[in-house]
């Protein structure tokens, strides 16, 4: 579960739909860019500023030329639309991301390995 | 070829250089600018030809960057950088170089785009170059973004304090509960911390997490824990069961 190490970024994510995009980690997704090019690839990271990092990308530029990129980073400013894949349950994804943020928050630290105090109902 | 008018002479960046890649060719819209060194610094992206001429790109103007190994699209593996700006490729007296540029000039609706390619002689460096750019790009979020509120400092703390007061969801264990859930590693950690505590009390240092009247300690993530002021030595007679 990818949760930002930054307090500010967690708060931004929690209060916007960026949190949904962050839940698309590892899903193949199509991103429409502001200049009308599109990129389809596997989501490897989305940060609170909606910067999107994709791997194994098929990129179609605004003239329609198709090329393949190993990795692509699009700035949030240039993202016009992110297609949510059909197999993604939007509500469940948002809830899962919120739980991940809350797990990090309640145990006060940035370490992911807080296994000493697991919540019993998640065992 | 003719000199590119946007090339300038400047010293290489000295601070915040996340990655530096020598022997890297820079290409603009299909025309090579020569061989030089690419500097991926936190403040801006710079490329300096071996002659000392070069250019810089500001991260807010960079729309996207990518690693391209598709030799059908371009014959060499490279770092592709798309910039939301115009770059003059030749002096105005000369004939325009790239056909595509003229069309874009006349169409006001289409934003200017400049395509740079940085071709390192060491292909294996592309991942590091890409990652360094991602890190630096993230340091320059869009200031014009209306959606993201300006100031989130301290807000997460307020939410947490409010939720903790609700007391509905047990997010903390009492001592006995927590102890029984400890793994061997957690147990060792607890013993070590208690040892440190005992040690620091005896030498009258400020204890982490405990505030005396003289010390104010903020946790790294901005969350202030409200503990009543204590006097060093308060825990000397505490009993601890292992």
Short mmCIF file of C-alpha atoms in Angstrom, two decimals:
data_model
loop_
_atom_site.label_atom_id
_atom_site.label_comp_id
_atom_site.label_asym_id
_atom_site.label_seq_id
_atom_site.Cartn_x
_atom_site.Cartn_y
_atom_site.Cartn_z
CA UNK A 1 0.00 0.00 0.00
CA UNK A 2 1.62 3.21 -1.13
CA UNK A 3 1.09 6.06 1.29
CA UNK A 4 3.09 9.25 1.17
CA UNK A 5 5.69 9.91 3.85
CA UNK A 6 4.66 13.54 3.97
CA UNK A 7 2.02 14.81 6.38
CA UNK A 8 1.02 17.49 3.94
CA UNK A 9 0.67 15.08 1.04
CA UNK A 10 -1.41 12.64 3.07
CA UNK A 11 -3.74 15.46 4.04
CA UNK A 12 -4.08 16.67 0.48
CA UNK A 13 -4.78 13.13 -0.73
CA UNK A 14 -7.32 12.51 1.98
CA UNK A 15 -9.25 15.61 1.01
CA UNK A 16 -9.34 15.13 -2.73
CA UNK A 17 -9.93 12.48 -5.33
CA UNK A 18 -6.19 12.14 -5.80
CA UNK A 19 -6.67 9.42 -3.23
CA UNK A 20 -8.56 7.41 -5.81
CA UNK A 21 -5.77 7.79 -8.35
CA UNK A 22 -3.26 6.66 -5.77
CA UNK A 23 -5.32 3.53 -5.36
CA UNK A 24 -4.76 2.70 -9.02
CA UNK A 25 -1.22 1.61 -8.28
CA UNK A 26 -0.28 -1.33 -10.52
CA UNK A 27 -3.37 -0.97 -12.69
CA UNK A 28 -3.10 -0.32 -16.40
CA UNK A 29 -4.69 3.03 -16.96
CA UNK A 30 -5.11 5.57 -19.73
CA UNK A 31 -4.26 9.17 -18.99
CA UNK A 32 -5.47 11.93 -21.29
CA UNK A 33 -3.09 14.85 -21.32
CA UNK A 34 -3.85 18.51 -21.63
CA UNK A 35 -2.37 18.67 -25.12
CA UNK A 36 -4.69 15.84 -26.21
CA UNK A 37 -2.04 13.19 -26.32
CA UNK A 38 -2.75 10.02 -24.36
CA UNK A 39 -0.64 7.60 -22.39
CA UNK A 40 -1.65 4.07 -21.45
CA UNK A 41 0.49 2.24 -18.95
CA UNK A 42 0.79 0.69 -15.53
CA UNK A 43 0.51 3.20 -12.69
CA UNK A 44 3.61 3.14 -10.53
CA UNK A 45 3.00 6.31 -8.57
CA UNK A 46 0.58 9.19 -8.15
CA UNK A 47 1.48 11.93 -5.72
CA UNK A 48 -0.66 14.51 -4.01
CA UNK A 49 -0.06 16.98 -6.83
CA UNK A 50 -1.45 14.46 -9.30
CA UNK A 51 1.93 13.89 -10.91
CA UNK A 52 1.49 10.48 -12.52
CA UNK A 53 4.23 7.96 -13.14
CA UNK A 54 3.52 5.12 -15.55
CA UNK A 55 5.53 2.13 -16.73
CA UNK A 56 5.35 0.18 -20.00
CA UNK A 57 3.59 3.00 -21.74
CA UNK A 58 1.94 3.27 -25.10
CA UNK A 59 2.03 6.94 -25.89
CA UNK A 60 -0.03 8.56 -28.64
CA UNK A 61 1.02 12.10 -29.33
CA UNK A 62 -1.35 14.84 -30.40
CA UNK A 63 -0.69 14.06 -34.06
CA UNK A 64 -1.65 10.44 -33.48
CA UNK A 65 1.84 8.97 -33.67
CA UNK A 66 2.21 5.95 -31.42
CA UNK A 67 5.38 5.11 -29.57
CA UNK A 68 6.41 3.06 -26.57
CA UNK A 69 8.02 4.46 -23.49
CA UNK A 70 9.55 2.42 -20.70
CA UNK A 71 8.57 4.97 -18.11
CA UNK A 72 6.64 8.21 -18.24
CA UNK A 73 6.13 10.98 -15.71
CA UNK A 74 3.37 13.47 -16.40
CA UNK A 75 3.02 16.57 -14.25
CA UNK A 76 -0.34 17.00 -12.56
CA UNK A 77 -0.88 20.24 -14.38
CA UNK A 78 -0.87 18.39 -17.68
CA UNK A 79 -3.24 15.65 -16.71
CA UNK A 80 -6.66 16.30 -18.12
CA UNK A 81 -8.33 13.00 -17.37
CA UNK A 82 -7.52 9.65 -15.86
CA UNK A 83 -9.58 6.71 -17.03
CA UNK A 84 -10.51 4.50 -14.11
CA UNK A 85 -10.23 0.87 -15.28
CA UNK A 86 -13.49 -1.08 -15.32
CA UNK A 87 -12.21 -3.66 -12.88
CA UNK A 88 -11.58 -1.06 -10.22
CA UNK A 89 -14.18 -0.73 -7.48
CA UNK A 90 -14.00 2.99 -6.85
CA UNK A 91 -15.57 3.08 -3.41
CA UNK A 92 -13.52 0.16 -2.13
CA UNK A 93 -10.35 1.72 -3.50
CA UNK A 94 -10.98 5.02 -1.75
CA UNK A 95 -11.79 3.27 1.53
CA UNK A 96 -8.67 1.16 1.32
CA UNK A 97 -6.49 4.22 0.71
CA UNK A 98 -8.09 6.07 3.61
CA UNK A 99 -7.46 3.10 5.89
CA UNK A 100 -3.83 3.05 4.82
CA UNK A 101 -3.48 6.72 5.66
CA UNK A 102 -5.15 6.24 9.01
CA UNK A 103 -2.92 3.31 9.87
CA UNK A 104 0.10 5.48 9.26
CA UNK A 105 -1.36 8.42 11.12
CA UNK A 106 -2.53 6.74 14.28
CA UNK A 107 0.79 5.15 14.97
CA UNK A 108 2.46 8.47 14.64
CA UNK A 109 5.32 7.60 12.39
CA UNK A 110 6.43 7.20 8.86
CA UNK A 111 7.60 3.63 9.21
CA UNK A 112 5.48 1.13 7.38
CA UNK A 113 6.55 -1.74 9.59
CA UNK A 114 4.32 -1.07 12.57
CA UNK A 115 3.62 -4.73 13.00
CA UNK A 116 3.99 -4.73 16.76
CA UNK A 117 0.50 -3.41 17.21
CA UNK A 118 -1.70 -4.85 14.52
CA UNK A 119 -5.37 -4.00 14.73
CA UNK A 120 -7.09 -7.25 15.60
CA UNK A 121 -9.95 -6.87 13.14
CA UNK A 122 -7.53 -6.71 10.21
CA UNK A 123 -5.78 -10.00 10.96
CA UNK B 1 25.32 23.87 -37.95
CA UNK B 2 24.48 27.41 -36.93
CA UNK B 3 24.57 28.58 -33.32
CA UNK B 4 21.37 28.12 -31.39
CA UNK B 5 20.46 31.57 -30.15
CA UNK B 6 19.06 30.35 -26.86
CA UNK B 7 22.37 28.80 -25.82
CA UNK B 8 24.25 30.70 -23.15
CA UNK B 9 27.40 30.36 -21.17
CA UNK B 10 26.93 29.74 -17.47
CA UNK B 11 28.62 27.80 -14.69
CA UNK B 12 27.35 24.32 -13.94
CA UNK B 13 24.98 24.14 -10.99
CA UNK B 14 26.77 23.53 -7.70
CA UNK B 15 23.92 22.81 -5.32
CA UNK B 16 21.18 20.25 -5.20
CA UNK B 17 22.44 18.23 -8.15
CA UNK B 18 20.54 14.97 -7.89
CA UNK B 19 22.16 13.47 -10.96
CA UNK B 20 24.85 14.44 -13.40
CA UNK B 21 25.35 12.64 -16.68
CA UNK B 22 28.41 13.40 -18.79
CA UNK B 23 28.79 12.51 -22.43
CA UNK B 24 25.15 13.19 -23.15
CA UNK B 25 23.92 14.50 -26.45
CA UNK B 26 21.12 17.03 -26.43
CA UNK B 27 18.66 17.09 -29.30
CA UNK B 28 15.97 19.69 -29.89
CA UNK B 29 13.16 18.90 -32.32
CA UNK B 30 15.41 16.46 -34.10
CA UNK B 31 18.45 18.70 -34.37
CA UNK B 32 21.51 17.87 -32.32
CA UNK B 33 23.02 20.52 -30.07
CA UNK B 34 26.20 18.57 -29.48
CA UNK B 35 27.64 16.53 -26.66
CA UNK B 36 27.78 17.74 -23.10
CA UNK B 37 26.78 17.10 -19.53
CA UNK B 38 23.23 16.96 -18.25
CA UNK B 39 22.70 18.33 -14.73
CA UNK B 40 19.51 17.30 -13.02
CA UNK B 41 19.40 19.75 -10.14
CA UNK B 42 16.63 20.57 -7.74
CA UNK B 43 16.35 24.14 -9.00
CA UNK B 44 16.38 23.46 -12.73
CA UNK B 45 17.47 21.09 -15.45
CA UNK B 46 20.65 22.20 -17.19
CA UNK B 47 22.72 20.96 -20.06
CA UNK B 48 26.17 22.28 -20.86
CA UNK B 49 27.99 21.44 -24.01
CA UNK B 50 31.66 20.66 -23.64
CA UNK B 51 32.39 24.10 -25.13
CA UNK B 52 30.65 25.75 -22.18
CA UNK B 53 27.47 26.82 -23.92
CA UNK B 54 24.20 25.41 -22.74
CA UNK B 55 20.68 25.99 -21.59
CA UNK B 56 18.44 25.45 -18.61
CA UNK B 57 14.86 24.35 -18.28
CA UNK B 58 12.62 25.24 -15.36
CA UNK B 59 10.61 22.34 -13.99
CA UNK B 60 7.27 24.16 -14.05
CA UNK B 61 7.67 24.41 -17.83
CA UNK B 62 8.27 20.69 -18.24
CA UNK B 63 5.03 18.88 -19.09
CA UNK B 64 6.41 15.39 -18.98
CA UNK B 65 9.54 13.32 -19.25
CA UNK B 66 10.09 9.70 -20.20
CA UNK B 67 12.57 6.95 -20.91
CA UNK B 68 12.36 5.90 -24.53
CA UNK B 69 13.90 2.63 -25.67
CA UNK B 70 11.63 2.31 -28.70
CA UNK B 71 14.17 2.31 -31.52
CA UNK B 72 11.38 2.47 -34.09
CA UNK B 73 10.35 5.83 -32.75
CA UNK B 74 13.88 7.18 -32.35
CA UNK B 75 17.10 5.34 -33.12
CA UNK B 76 18.78 5.84 -29.75
CA UNK B 77 17.64 5.19 -26.21
CA UNK B 78 17.14 8.50 -24.50
CA UNK B 79 15.46 10.67 -21.92
CA UNK B 80 12.59 12.51 -23.55
CA UNK B 81 11.55 15.86 -22.13
CA UNK B 82 8.55 17.82 -23.34
CA UNK B 83 8.64 21.49 -22.50
CA UNK B 84 5.73 23.89 -22.61
CA UNK B 85 7.70 26.71 -24.20
CA UNK B 86 9.13 27.96 -27.44
CA UNK B 87 12.79 27.60 -28.26
CA UNK B 88 14.27 29.42 -31.19
CA UNK B 89 16.26 27.02 -33.23
CA UNK B 90 17.97 29.54 -35.46
CA UNK B 91 18.54 33.24 -35.89
CA UNK B 92 15.50 35.04 -37.23
CA UNK B 93 17.33 35.97 -40.46
CA UNK B 94 17.71 32.35 -41.42
CA UNK B 95 14.95 30.28 -42.91
CA UNK B 96 12.84 28.45 -40.34
CA UNK B 97 14.26 25.03 -39.60
CA UNK B 98 11.43 22.70 -38.65
CA UNK B 99 8.30 22.47 -40.74
CA UNK B 100 6.09 21.66 -37.80
CA UNK B 101 7.02 24.83 -35.96
CA UNK B 102 5.42 27.12 -38.52
CA UNK B 103 2.04 25.47 -38.23
CA UNK B 104 2.10 25.73 -34.47
CA UNK B 105 3.09 29.38 -34.63
CA UNK B 106 0.04 30.33 -36.58
CA UNK B 107 -2.40 28.44 -34.43
CA UNK B 108 -2.96 30.33 -31.20
CA UNK B 109 -5.00 27.56 -29.64
CA UNK B 110 -2.22 25.02 -29.58
CA UNK B 111 0.28 25.53 -26.81
CA UNK B 112 3.94 25.75 -27.73
CA UNK B 113 5.80 22.53 -27.29
CA UNK B 114 9.50 21.85 -27.50
CA UNK B 115 10.77 18.30 -27.56
CA UNK B 116 14.16 17.65 -26.09
CA UNK B 117 15.98 14.35 -26.13
CA UNK B 118 18.98 13.65 -23.95
CA UNK B 119 20.95 10.73 -25.29
CA UNK B 120 23.54 9.47 -22.82
CA UNK B 121 26.39 7.39 -24.12
CA UNK B 122 25.77 5.20 -21.06
CA UNK B 123 22.29 3.76 -21.67
CA UNK B 124 22.19 2.14 -18.25
CA UNK B 125 22.02 5.59 -16.69
CA UNK B 126 18.57 6.31 -18.08
CA UNK B 127 16.70 4.92 -15.07
CA UNK B 128 18.69 7.08 -12.67
CA UNK B 129 18.23 10.13 -14.87
CA UNK B 130 14.49 9.51 -15.07
CA UNK B 131 14.12 9.03 -11.31
CA UNK B 132 16.18 12.10 -10.51
CA UNK B 133 13.90 14.13 -12.75
CA UNK B 134 10.80 12.72 -11.06
CA UNK B 135 12.17 13.76 -7.68
CA UNK B 136 13.03 17.25 -8.83
CA UNK B 137 9.73 17.69 -10.63
CA UNK B 138 7.88 16.82 -7.44
CA UNK B 139 9.66 19.71 -5.74
CA UNK B 140 7.88 22.14 -8.05
CA UNK B 141 4.15 21.63 -7.72
CA UNK B 142 1.94 23.82 -9.82
CA UNK B 143 1.40 27.12 -8.02
CA UNK B 144 -1.64 27.87 -10.16
CA UNK B 145 -3.50 24.79 -9.04
CA UNK B 146 -6.78 26.04 -7.60
CA UNK B 147 -7.79 22.68 -6.22
CA UNK B 148 -5.00 22.22 -3.74
CA UNK B 149 -5.45 24.46 -0.75
CA UNK B 150 -2.52 26.66 0.12
CA UNK B 151 -1.83 25.74 3.66
CA UNK B 152 -2.02 22.25 5.03
CA UNK B 153 0.58 22.77 7.71
CA UNK B 154 -0.78 21.61 11.00
CA UNK B 155 -4.14 20.60 9.59
CA UNK B 156 -3.46 16.92 9.84
CA UNK B 157 -2.63 17.39 13.47
CA UNK B 158 -6.02 19.01 14.09
CA UNK B 159 -7.85 16.17 12.41
CA UNK B 160 -5.95 13.63 14.43
CA UNK B 161 -6.51 15.41 17.73
CA UNK B 162 -10.21 15.61 17.02
CA UNK B 163 -10.47 11.97 16.07
CA UNK B 164 -8.43 10.80 19.04
CA UNK B 165 -10.81 12.57 21.38
CA UNK B 166 -13.70 10.60 19.93
CA UNK B 167 -12.35 7.51 21.59
CA UNK B 168 -14.60 5.23 19.57
CA UNK B 169 -11.96 3.31 17.73
CA UNK B 170 -9.27 1.86 19.92
CA UNK B 171 -6.17 2.87 18.02
CA UNK B 172 -3.89 2.56 20.97
CA UNK B 173 -3.40 -0.46 23.16
CA UNK B 174 -3.27 -0.29 26.91
CA UNK B 175 0.00 -1.48 28.37
CA UNK B 176 -1.16 -5.01 29.12
CA UNK B 177 -2.90 -5.45 25.76
CA UNK B 178 0.02 -4.10 23.83
CA UNK B 179 2.54 -6.21 25.70
CA UNK B 180 0.73 -9.38 24.80
CA UNK B 181 0.81 -8.45 21.10
CA UNK B 182 4.51 -7.80 20.96
CA UNK B 183 6.63 -9.92 18.71
CA UNK B 184 10.08 -10.89 19.83
CA UNK B 185 11.42 -7.94 17.90
CA UNK B 186 8.91 -5.61 19.52
CA UNK B 187 9.86 -6.95 22.92
CA UNK B 188 13.52 -6.28 22.25
CA UNK B 189 12.69 -2.77 21.13
CA UNK B 190 10.69 -2.16 24.29
CA UNK B 191 13.51 -3.37 26.48
CA UNK B 192 16.01 -1.22 24.65
CA UNK B 193 13.85 1.87 24.97
CA UNK B 194 13.23 1.26 28.65
CA UNK B 195 16.93 0.86 29.13
CA UNK B 196 17.54 4.15 27.42
CA UNK B 197 14.88 5.78 29.54
CA UNK B 198 16.42 4.54 32.75
CA UNK B 199 19.82 5.71 31.60
CA UNK B 200 18.67 9.16 30.57
CA UNK B 201 16.78 9.75 33.80
CA UNK B 202 19.86 9.04 35.81
CA UNK B 203 21.93 11.47 33.77
CA UNK B 204 19.18 14.07 33.81
CA UNK B 205 18.95 14.49 30.06
CA UNK B 206 15.69 15.45 28.43
CA UNK B 207 13.83 12.32 27.52
CA UNK B 208 12.46 11.87 24.04
CA UNK B 209 8.72 12.34 24.13
CA UNK B 210 8.71 13.86 27.58
CA UNK B 211 8.58 17.57 28.01
CA UNK B 212 10.01 19.36 30.96
CA UNK B 213 9.20 22.99 31.53
CA UNK B 214 12.37 24.02 29.76
CA UNK B 215 12.13 21.89 26.69
CA UNK B 216 9.71 21.90 23.88
CA UNK B 217 9.88 18.96 21.60
CA UNK B 218 7.96 18.60 18.39
CA UNK B 219 7.58 15.30 16.70
CA UNK B 220 8.87 15.25 13.18
CA UNK B 221 5.51 15.19 11.53
CA UNK B 222 4.28 18.24 13.35
CA UNK B 223 2.10 16.44 15.83
CA UNK B 224 2.47 17.88 19.29
CA UNK B 225 1.57 15.54 22.06
CA UNK B 226 0.12 17.33 25.01
CA UNK B 227 1.78 15.89 28.09
CA UNK B 228 1.78 17.58 31.47
CA UNK B 229 5.19 18.97 32.34
CA UNK B 230 7.31 16.48 34.23
CA UNK B 231 10.31 16.74 36.36
CA UNK B 232 13.36 14.69 35.48
CA UNK B 233 13.56 11.81 37.90
CA UNK B 234 9.84 11.31 38.04
CA UNK B 235 10.14 7.76 36.71
CA UNK B 236 12.88 6.65 39.00
CA UNK B 237 10.58 4.60 41.17
CA UNK B 238 8.44 3.22 38.33
CA UNK B 239 7.97 -0.48 38.33
CA UNK B 240 8.31 -2.24 35.05
CA UNK B 241 7.33 -5.86 34.57
CA UNK B 242 9.09 -7.70 31.81
#
